[in-house]
Amino acid sequence: MVFKVDLSKGMGNAIYWRGAHDWGPLFVLESILKKGATFIDIGANQGEYTLWGLRKVGLEGMVVAYEPSNAIFQQLEENIRLNPQYTQAVKTRKLGLSNKPGKLKLYTKSGSNEGVNSIFPSEEHDVFLNEINLSTLDKEVETLGWKRIDCLKIDVEGAELNVLLGAEKTIHKLRPIIITEISKSSCEAAGYDPKKILQFLENHHYKLNIIGLRGKIRPINKDTIPDFFNLIAFPI
């Protein structure tokens, strides 16, 4: 796989020197994605997980990458074009997913970290990027006619709960494995307690685990959840 990065940026620098900006979820994808699977990457950024997923599902499978930022979406598409052998197995959608359709403003932080765009303005997220279109995963599944989703990855800087709420029918019907980042500060900026994500998933009959170093997973202790972690939820 070929992947273009900007070494002046935090994520690009990490991918170049370490091979990934966060290895834990990638090790998990390595073990759960199989040839022919369908993988949905919500908050795809430059395509790190998108391309990893493509390598695993192959031409028999499908990867769909959602990224609403104008500039980062261009980087995502460029990285896909650099791997032309996989273009028939990937779709890109310049769209944000939420609990209802609409339009919102997208913000970022000043500095070199290109992976922290958010629809929730704050003292940190104070740099306006662009207005984005929103849909729901349920609407996307209905419109595009998907019959199978094996894994959802969600990394949307505090909008994770809204994405899940807008995917409720899909989760109930297709029962994908769900990988999501959970950040206490991002959830609080969005106006909710991160435990609401855990409650939502448990109410939909999922078993919850924290992703640790090198992709090792362990059951979550809901009474002492970290301020920042990656979660993997398996349908029961």
PDB file of C-alpha atoms in Angstrom:
ATOM      1  CA  MET A   1       0.000   0.000   0.000  1.00  0.00           C
ATOM      2  CA  VAL A   2       1.126   3.545  -0.773  1.00  0.00           C
ATOM      3  CA  PHE A   3       0.211   6.347   1.653  1.00  0.00           C
ATOM      4  CA  LYS A   4       1.128  10.025   1.310  1.00  0.00           C
ATOM      5  CA  VAL A   5       1.586  12.026   4.515  1.00  0.00           C
ATOM      6  CA  ASP A   6       2.577  15.539   5.544  1.00  0.00           C
ATOM      7  CA  LEU A   7       5.559  15.251   7.895  1.00  0.00           C
ATOM      8  CA  SER A   8       4.860  18.712   9.310  1.00  0.00           C
ATOM      9  CA  LYS A   9       1.578  17.426  10.789  1.00  0.00           C
ATOM     10  CA  GLY A  10       1.181  15.322  13.902  1.00  0.00           C
ATOM     11  CA  MET A  11      -0.695  12.413  12.375  1.00  0.00           C
ATOM     12  CA  GLY A  12       1.389  12.349   9.202  1.00  0.00           C
ATOM     13  CA  ASN A  13       4.599  12.389  11.206  1.00  0.00           C
ATOM     14  CA  ALA A  14       3.407   9.509  13.405  1.00  0.00           C
ATOM     15  CA  ILE A  15       2.364   7.393  10.423  1.00  0.00           C
ATOM     16  CA  TYR A  16       5.700   7.987   8.680  1.00  0.00           C
ATOM     17  CA  TRP A  17       7.956   7.216  11.647  1.00  0.00           C
ATOM     18  CA  ARG A  18       5.858   4.661  13.567  1.00  0.00           C
ATOM     19  CA  GLY A  19       3.852   3.095  10.745  1.00  0.00           C
ATOM     20  CA  ALA A  20       0.532   4.227  12.263  1.00  0.00           C
ATOM     21  CA  HIS A  21      -0.782   7.010  14.464  1.00  0.00           C
ATOM     22  CA  ASP A  22      -2.446   4.422  16.775  1.00  0.00           C
ATOM     23  CA  TRP A  23      -1.600   0.754  16.324  1.00  0.00           C
ATOM     24  CA  GLY A  24      -4.178  -0.718  18.715  1.00  0.00           C
ATOM     25  CA  PRO A  25      -7.299  -0.463  16.509  1.00  0.00           C
ATOM     26  CA  LEU A  26      -5.293  -1.482  13.441  1.00  0.00           C
ATOM     27  CA  PHE A  27      -4.201  -4.706  15.126  1.00  0.00           C
ATOM     28  CA  VAL A  28      -7.883  -5.360  15.868  1.00  0.00           C
ATOM     29  CA  LEU A  29      -8.877  -4.719  12.251  1.00  0.00           C
ATOM     30  CA  GLU A  30      -6.132  -7.098  11.196  1.00  0.00           C
ATOM     31  CA  SER A  31      -7.767  -9.881  13.189  1.00  0.00           C
ATOM     32  CA  ILE A  32     -11.476  -9.248  12.512  1.00  0.00           C
ATOM     33  CA  LEU A  33     -11.639  -8.171   8.855  1.00  0.00           C
ATOM     34  CA  LYS A  34     -11.768 -11.016   6.364  1.00  0.00           C
ATOM     35  CA  LYS A  35     -11.729 -11.255   2.583  1.00  0.00           C
ATOM     36  CA  GLY A  36     -15.073 -10.167   1.165  1.00  0.00           C
ATOM     37  CA  ALA A  37     -16.109  -8.170   4.253  1.00  0.00           C
ATOM     38  CA  THR A  38     -17.761  -4.739   4.224  1.00  0.00           C
ATOM     39  CA  PHE A  39     -16.029  -2.095   6.355  1.00  0.00           C
ATOM     40  CA  ILE A  40     -17.438   1.394   6.989  1.00  0.00           C
ATOM     41  CA  ASP A  41     -14.905   4.051   8.046  1.00  0.00           C
ATOM     42  CA  ILE A  42     -16.741   7.014   9.606  1.00  0.00           C
ATOM     43  CA  GLY A  43     -14.346   9.892  10.127  1.00  0.00           C
ATOM     44  CA  ALA A  44     -11.840   8.462   7.660  1.00  0.00           C
ATOM     45  CA  ASN A  45      -9.433  11.405   7.755  1.00  0.00           C
ATOM     46  CA  GLN A  46      -6.580  10.758   5.284  1.00  0.00           C
ATOM     47  CA  GLY A  47      -7.470   7.088   4.876  1.00  0.00           C
ATOM     48  CA  GLU A  48      -5.211   5.213   7.280  1.00  0.00           C
ATOM     49  CA  TYR A  49      -7.970   2.805   8.363  1.00  0.00           C
ATOM     50  CA  THR A  50      -9.576   2.887   4.923  1.00  0.00           C
ATOM     51  CA  LEU A  51      -6.464   1.530   3.215  1.00  0.00           C
ATOM     52  CA  TRP A  52      -5.759  -0.962   5.983  1.00  0.00           C
ATOM     53  CA  GLY A  53      -9.310  -2.209   5.605  1.00  0.00           C
ATOM     54  CA  LEU A  54      -8.960  -2.438   1.823  1.00  0.00           C
ATOM     55  CA  ARG A  55      -5.876  -4.589   2.158  1.00  0.00           C
ATOM     56  CA  LYS A  56      -7.818  -6.984   4.380  1.00  0.00           C
ATOM     57  CA  VAL A  57     -11.184  -7.208   2.578  1.00  0.00           C
ATOM     58  CA  GLY A  58      -9.619  -7.307  -0.880  1.00  0.00           C
ATOM     59  CA  LEU A  59     -11.386  -6.864  -4.191  1.00  0.00           C
ATOM     60  CA  GLU A  60     -14.119  -9.244  -3.042  1.00  0.00           C
ATOM     61  CA  GLY A  61     -15.117  -6.833  -0.269  1.00  0.00           C
ATOM     62  CA  MET A  62     -16.028  -3.179   0.087  1.00  0.00           C
ATOM     63  CA  VAL A  63     -14.792  -0.217   2.110  1.00  0.00           C
ATOM     64  CA  VAL A  64     -16.808   3.001   2.388  1.00  0.00           C
ATOM     65  CA  ALA A  65     -15.009   6.057   3.790  1.00  0.00           C
ATOM     66  CA  TYR A  66     -16.825   9.118   5.160  1.00  0.00           C
ATOM     67  CA  GLU A  67     -14.911  12.377   5.564  1.00  0.00           C
ATOM     68  CA  PRO A  68     -16.574  15.839   5.549  1.00  0.00           C
ATOM     69  CA  SER A  69     -13.520  18.136   5.628  1.00  0.00           C
ATOM     70  CA  ASN A  70     -12.779  19.667   2.222  1.00  0.00           C
ATOM     71  CA  ALA A  71      -8.998  19.550   2.543  1.00  0.00           C
ATOM     72  CA  ILE A  72      -8.737  16.175   4.245  1.00  0.00           C
ATOM     73  CA  PHE A  73     -11.197  14.594   1.824  1.00  0.00           C
ATOM     74  CA  GLN A  74      -8.820  15.569  -0.998  1.00  0.00           C
ATOM     75  CA  GLN A  75      -5.977  13.834   0.861  1.00  0.00           C
ATOM     76  CA  LEU A  76      -8.165  10.762   1.367  1.00  0.00           C
ATOM     77  CA  GLU A  77      -8.966  10.549  -2.350  1.00  0.00           C
ATOM     78  CA  GLU A  78      -5.319  11.080  -3.271  1.00  0.00           C
ATOM     79  CA  ASN A  79      -4.225   8.208  -1.050  1.00  0.00           C
ATOM     80  CA  ILE A  80      -6.817   5.959  -2.653  1.00  0.00           C
ATOM     81  CA  ARG A  81      -5.659   6.973  -6.145  1.00  0.00           C
ATOM     82  CA  LEU A  82      -2.127   5.980  -5.163  1.00  0.00           C
ATOM     83  CA  ASN A  83      -3.431   2.407  -4.822  1.00  0.00           C
ATOM     84  CA  PRO A  84      -5.292   1.932  -8.112  1.00  0.00           C
ATOM     85  CA  GLN A  85      -5.474  -1.845  -7.712  1.00  0.00           C
ATOM     86  CA  TYR A  86      -8.116  -1.300  -4.992  1.00  0.00           C
ATOM     87  CA  THR A  87     -10.251   1.509  -6.444  1.00  0.00           C
ATOM     88  CA  GLN A  88     -13.089  -0.803  -7.464  1.00  0.00           C
ATOM     89  CA  ALA A  89     -13.520  -1.929  -3.838  1.00  0.00           C
ATOM     90  CA  VAL A  90     -13.755   1.504  -2.182  1.00  0.00           C
ATOM     91  CA  LYS A  91     -16.267   4.339  -2.123  1.00  0.00           C
ATOM     92  CA  THR A  92     -15.630   7.789  -0.657  1.00  0.00           C
ATOM     93  CA  ARG A  93     -18.404  10.009   0.664  1.00  0.00           C
ATOM     94  CA  LYS A  94     -17.759  13.703   1.380  1.00  0.00           C
ATOM     95  CA  LEU A  95     -20.321  13.688   4.122  1.00  0.00           C
ATOM     96  CA  GLY A  96     -20.661  13.725   7.869  1.00  0.00           C
ATOM     97  CA  LEU A  97     -22.885  11.180   9.606  1.00  0.00           C
ATOM     98  CA  SER A  98     -25.080  12.114  12.539  1.00  0.00           C
ATOM     99  CA  ASN A  99     -28.519  11.467  14.062  1.00  0.00           C
ATOM    100  CA  LYS A 100     -30.354  13.536  11.428  1.00  0.00           C
ATOM    101  CA  PRO A 101     -29.660  15.137   8.045  1.00  0.00           C
ATOM    102  CA  GLY A 102     -28.661  18.775   7.873  1.00  0.00           C
ATOM    103  CA  LYS A 103     -25.765  21.196   7.567  1.00  0.00           C
ATOM    104  CA  LEU A 104     -23.267  22.250  10.249  1.00  0.00           C
ATOM    105  CA  LYS A 105     -19.989  24.113  10.531  1.00  0.00           C
ATOM    106  CA  LEU A 106     -16.800  22.116  11.015  1.00  0.00           C
ATOM    107  CA  TYR A 107     -14.025  23.404  13.288  1.00  0.00           C
ATOM    108  CA  THR A 108     -10.471  22.395  14.091  1.00  0.00           C
ATOM    109  CA  LYS A 109      -7.710  23.292  16.531  1.00  0.00           C
ATOM    110  CA  SER A 110      -4.835  25.556  15.677  1.00  0.00           C
ATOM    111  CA  GLY A 111      -1.554  23.678  15.404  1.00  0.00           C
ATOM    112  CA  SER A 112      -0.255  20.595  13.637  1.00  0.00           C
ATOM    113  CA  ASN A 113      -2.750  17.854  14.570  1.00  0.00           C
ATOM    114  CA  GLU A 114      -4.907  17.231  11.493  1.00  0.00           C
ATOM    115  CA  GLY A 115      -7.020  14.552  13.178  1.00  0.00           C
ATOM    116  CA  VAL A 116      -9.150  16.647  15.524  1.00  0.00           C
ATOM    117  CA  ASN A 117     -11.890  18.276  13.446  1.00  0.00           C
ATOM    118  CA  SER A 118     -15.205  18.704  15.277  1.00  0.00           C
ATOM    119  CA  ILE A 119     -18.728  20.035  14.750  1.00  0.00           C
ATOM    120  CA  PHE A 120     -18.686  21.286  18.348  1.00  0.00           C
ATOM    121  CA  PRO A 121     -16.927  24.663  18.668  1.00  0.00           C
ATOM    122  CA  SER A 122     -15.017  25.249  21.901  1.00  0.00           C
ATOM    123  CA  GLU A 123     -12.054  27.183  23.272  1.00  0.00           C
ATOM    124  CA  GLU A 124      -9.817  24.593  21.592  1.00  0.00           C
ATOM    125  CA  HIS A 125     -11.851  23.986  18.431  1.00  0.00           C
ATOM    126  CA  ASP A 126     -11.997  27.605  17.371  1.00  0.00           C
ATOM    127  CA  VAL A 127     -10.756  27.529  13.758  1.00  0.00           C
ATOM    128  CA  PHE A 128     -13.559  27.331  11.183  1.00  0.00           C
ATOM    129  CA  LEU A 129     -12.892  24.903   8.321  1.00  0.00           C
ATOM    130  CA  ASN A 130     -16.001  24.574   6.155  1.00  0.00           C
ATOM    131  CA  GLU A 131     -19.710  23.898   6.252  1.00  0.00           C
ATOM    132  CA  ILE A 132     -20.550  20.212   5.921  1.00  0.00           C
ATOM    133  CA  ASN A 133     -23.539  18.157   4.840  1.00  0.00           C
ATOM    134  CA  LEU A 134     -24.887  15.578   7.269  1.00  0.00           C
ATOM    135  CA  SER A 135     -26.836  12.381   6.748  1.00  0.00           C
ATOM    136  CA  THR A 136     -27.441   9.267   8.834  1.00  0.00           C
ATOM    137  CA  LEU A 137     -26.011   5.806   8.346  1.00  0.00           C
ATOM    138  CA  ASP A 138     -29.549   4.419   8.247  1.00  0.00           C
ATOM    139  CA  LYS A 139     -30.346   6.728   5.311  1.00  0.00           C
ATOM    140  CA  GLU A 140     -27.101   5.811   3.553  1.00  0.00           C
ATOM    141  CA  VAL A 141     -27.810   2.089   3.912  1.00  0.00           C
ATOM    142  CA  GLU A 142     -31.326   2.580   2.545  1.00  0.00           C
ATOM    143  CA  THR A 143     -30.210   4.793  -0.361  1.00  0.00           C
ATOM    144  CA  LEU A 144     -27.195   2.718  -1.383  1.00  0.00           C
ATOM    145  CA  GLY A 145     -28.852  -0.636  -0.818  1.00  0.00           C
ATOM    146  CA  TRP A 146     -26.270  -2.266   1.435  1.00  0.00           C
ATOM    147  CA  LYS A 147     -27.230  -5.705   2.687  1.00  0.00           C
ATOM    148  CA  ARG A 148     -24.129  -6.349   4.778  1.00  0.00           C
ATOM    149  CA  ILE A 149     -21.861  -4.388   7.134  1.00  0.00           C
ATOM    150  CA  ASP A 150     -19.267  -6.395   9.028  1.00  0.00           C
ATOM    151  CA  CYS A 151     -17.487  -3.595  10.887  1.00  0.00           C
ATOM    152  CA  LEU A 152     -18.086   0.079  11.662  1.00  0.00           C
ATOM    153  CA  LYS A 153     -15.219   2.303  12.765  1.00  0.00           C
ATOM    154  CA  ILE A 154     -16.236   5.675  14.237  1.00  0.00           C
ATOM    155  CA  ASP A 155     -13.848   8.518  15.077  1.00  0.00           C
ATOM    156  CA  VAL A 156     -15.675  11.841  14.929  1.00  0.00           C
ATOM    157  CA  GLU A 157     -14.438  13.918  17.887  1.00  0.00           C
ATOM    158  CA  GLY A 158     -17.470  13.810  20.166  1.00  0.00           C
ATOM    159  CA  ALA A 159     -20.186  13.097  17.577  1.00  0.00           C
ATOM    160  CA  GLU A 160     -19.943   9.321  18.131  1.00  0.00           C
ATOM    161  CA  LEU A 161     -23.249   9.128  20.017  1.00  0.00           C
ATOM    162  CA  ASN A 162     -25.089  10.996  17.257  1.00  0.00           C
ATOM    163  CA  VAL A 163     -23.617   8.648  14.645  1.00  0.00           C
ATOM    164  CA  LEU A 164     -24.862   5.651  16.625  1.00  0.00           C
ATOM    165  CA  LEU A 165     -28.324   7.167  17.070  1.00  0.00           C
ATOM    166  CA  GLY A 166     -28.516   7.703  13.322  1.00  0.00           C
ATOM    167  CA  ALA A 167     -27.465   4.087  12.726  1.00  0.00           C
ATOM    168  CA  GLU A 168     -29.953   2.424  15.064  1.00  0.00           C
ATOM    169  CA  LYS A 169     -31.902   0.530  12.393  1.00  0.00           C
ATOM    170  CA  THR A 170     -28.689  -0.617  10.729  1.00  0.00           C
ATOM    171  CA  ILE A 171     -27.204  -1.801  14.013  1.00  0.00           C
ATOM    172  CA  HIS A 172     -30.386  -3.708  14.850  1.00  0.00           C
ATOM    173  CA  LYS A 173     -30.620  -5.360  11.414  1.00  0.00           C
ATOM    174  CA  LEU A 174     -27.015  -5.940  10.285  1.00  0.00           C
ATOM    175  CA  ARG A 175     -25.247  -6.351  13.660  1.00  0.00           C
ATOM    176  CA  PRO A 176     -21.791  -5.049  12.744  1.00  0.00           C
ATOM    177  CA  ILE A 177     -18.781  -5.119  15.030  1.00  0.00           C
ATOM    178  CA  ILE A 178     -18.304  -1.509  16.175  1.00  0.00           C
ATOM    179  CA  ILE A 179     -14.981   0.182  16.894  1.00  0.00           C
ATOM    180  CA  THR A 180     -15.195   3.711  18.263  1.00  0.00           C
ATOM    181  CA  GLU A 181     -12.944   6.250  19.871  1.00  0.00           C
ATOM    182  CA  ILE A 182     -14.255   7.669  23.145  1.00  0.00           C
ATOM    183  CA  SER A 183     -12.834  10.902  24.543  1.00  0.00           C
ATOM    184  CA  LYS A 184     -14.335  12.338  27.713  1.00  0.00           C
ATOM    185  CA  SER A 185     -13.435  15.924  26.770  1.00  0.00           C
ATOM    186  CA  SER A 186     -14.899  15.553  23.252  1.00  0.00           C
ATOM    187  CA  CYS A 187     -18.110  13.999  24.575  1.00  0.00           C
ATOM    188  CA  GLU A 188     -18.486  16.748  27.170  1.00  0.00           C
ATOM    189  CA  ALA A 189     -17.956  19.404  24.473  1.00  0.00           C
ATOM    190  CA  ALA A 190     -20.854  17.736  22.645  1.00  0.00           C
ATOM    191  CA  GLY A 191     -22.981  17.915  25.801  1.00  0.00           C
ATOM    192  CA  TYR A 192     -23.133  14.321  27.013  1.00  0.00           C
ATOM    193  CA  ASP A 193     -21.436  11.850  29.324  1.00  0.00           C
ATOM    194  CA  PRO A 194     -19.307   9.248  27.470  1.00  0.00           C
ATOM    195  CA  LYS A 195     -21.079   6.507  29.417  1.00  0.00           C
ATOM    196  CA  LYS A 196     -24.119   7.181  27.228  1.00  0.00           C
ATOM    197  CA  ILE A 197     -22.250   5.499  24.361  1.00  0.00           C
ATOM    198  CA  LEU A 198     -21.746   2.433  26.541  1.00  0.00           C
ATOM    199  CA  GLN A 199     -25.406   2.452  27.558  1.00  0.00           C
ATOM    200  CA  PHE A 200     -26.543   2.703  23.944  1.00  0.00           C
ATOM    201  CA  LEU A 201     -24.431  -0.266  22.880  1.00  0.00           C
ATOM    202  CA  GLU A 202     -25.443  -2.415  25.846  1.00  0.00           C
ATOM    203  CA  ASN A 203     -29.103  -1.614  25.189  1.00  0.00           C
ATOM    204  CA  HIS A 204     -28.550  -2.952  21.672  1.00  0.00           C
ATOM    205  CA  HIS A 205     -27.013  -6.170  23.014  1.00  0.00           C
ATOM    206  CA  TYR A 206     -23.313  -5.590  22.490  1.00  0.00           C
ATOM    207  CA  LYS A 207     -20.407  -6.854  24.582  1.00  0.00           C
ATOM    208  CA  LEU A 208     -17.985  -4.007  25.323  1.00  0.00           C
ATOM    209  CA  ASN A 209     -14.183  -4.184  25.423  1.00  0.00           C
ATOM    210  CA  ILE A 210     -11.303  -1.717  25.630  1.00  0.00           C
ATOM    211  CA  ILE A 211      -8.617  -1.958  22.952  1.00  0.00           C
ATOM    212  CA  GLY A 212      -5.199  -1.932  24.594  1.00  0.00           C
ATOM    213  CA  LEU A 213      -1.617  -2.097  23.400  1.00  0.00           C
ATOM    214  CA  ARG A 214      -1.038  -4.088  20.212  1.00  0.00           C
ATOM    215  CA  GLY A 215      -4.773  -4.623  19.900  1.00  0.00           C
ATOM    216  CA  LYS A 216      -5.179  -6.662  23.062  1.00  0.00           C
ATOM    217  CA  ILE A 217      -8.777  -6.387  24.251  1.00  0.00           C
ATOM    218  CA  ARG A 218     -10.204  -6.653  27.738  1.00  0.00           C
ATOM    219  CA  PRO A 219     -13.724  -6.253  29.157  1.00  0.00           C
ATOM    220  CA  ILE A 220     -14.561  -2.701  30.133  1.00  0.00           C
ATOM    221  CA  ASN A 221     -15.154  -1.666  33.735  1.00  0.00           C
ATOM    222  CA  LYS A 222     -17.928   0.907  33.371  1.00  0.00           C
ATOM    223  CA  ASP A 223     -17.245   2.351  36.815  1.00  0.00           C
ATOM    224  CA  THR A 224     -13.676   3.387  35.974  1.00  0.00           C
ATOM    225  CA  ILE A 225     -13.506   4.152  32.269  1.00  0.00           C
ATOM    226  CA  PRO A 226     -10.420   6.056  31.053  1.00  0.00           C
ATOM    227  CA  ASP A 227     -10.692   9.647  29.868  1.00  0.00           C
ATOM    228  CA  PHE A 228      -9.612   8.485  26.412  1.00  0.00           C
ATOM    229  CA  PHE A 229      -9.746   5.019  24.860  1.00  0.00           C
ATOM    230  CA  ASN A 230     -10.778   2.946  21.865  1.00  0.00           C
ATOM    231  CA  LEU A 231     -13.734   0.628  22.323  1.00  0.00           C
ATOM    232  CA  ILE A 232     -14.676  -2.504  20.404  1.00  0.00           C
ATOM    233  CA  ALA A 233     -18.219  -3.786  20.724  1.00  0.00           C
ATOM    234  CA  PHE A 234     -19.231  -7.285  19.606  1.00  0.00           C
ATOM    235  CA  PRO A 235     -22.869  -8.179  18.941  1.00  0.00           C
ATOM    236  CA  ILE A 236     -24.190 -10.792  21.348  1.00  0.00           C
TER     237      ILE A 236
END
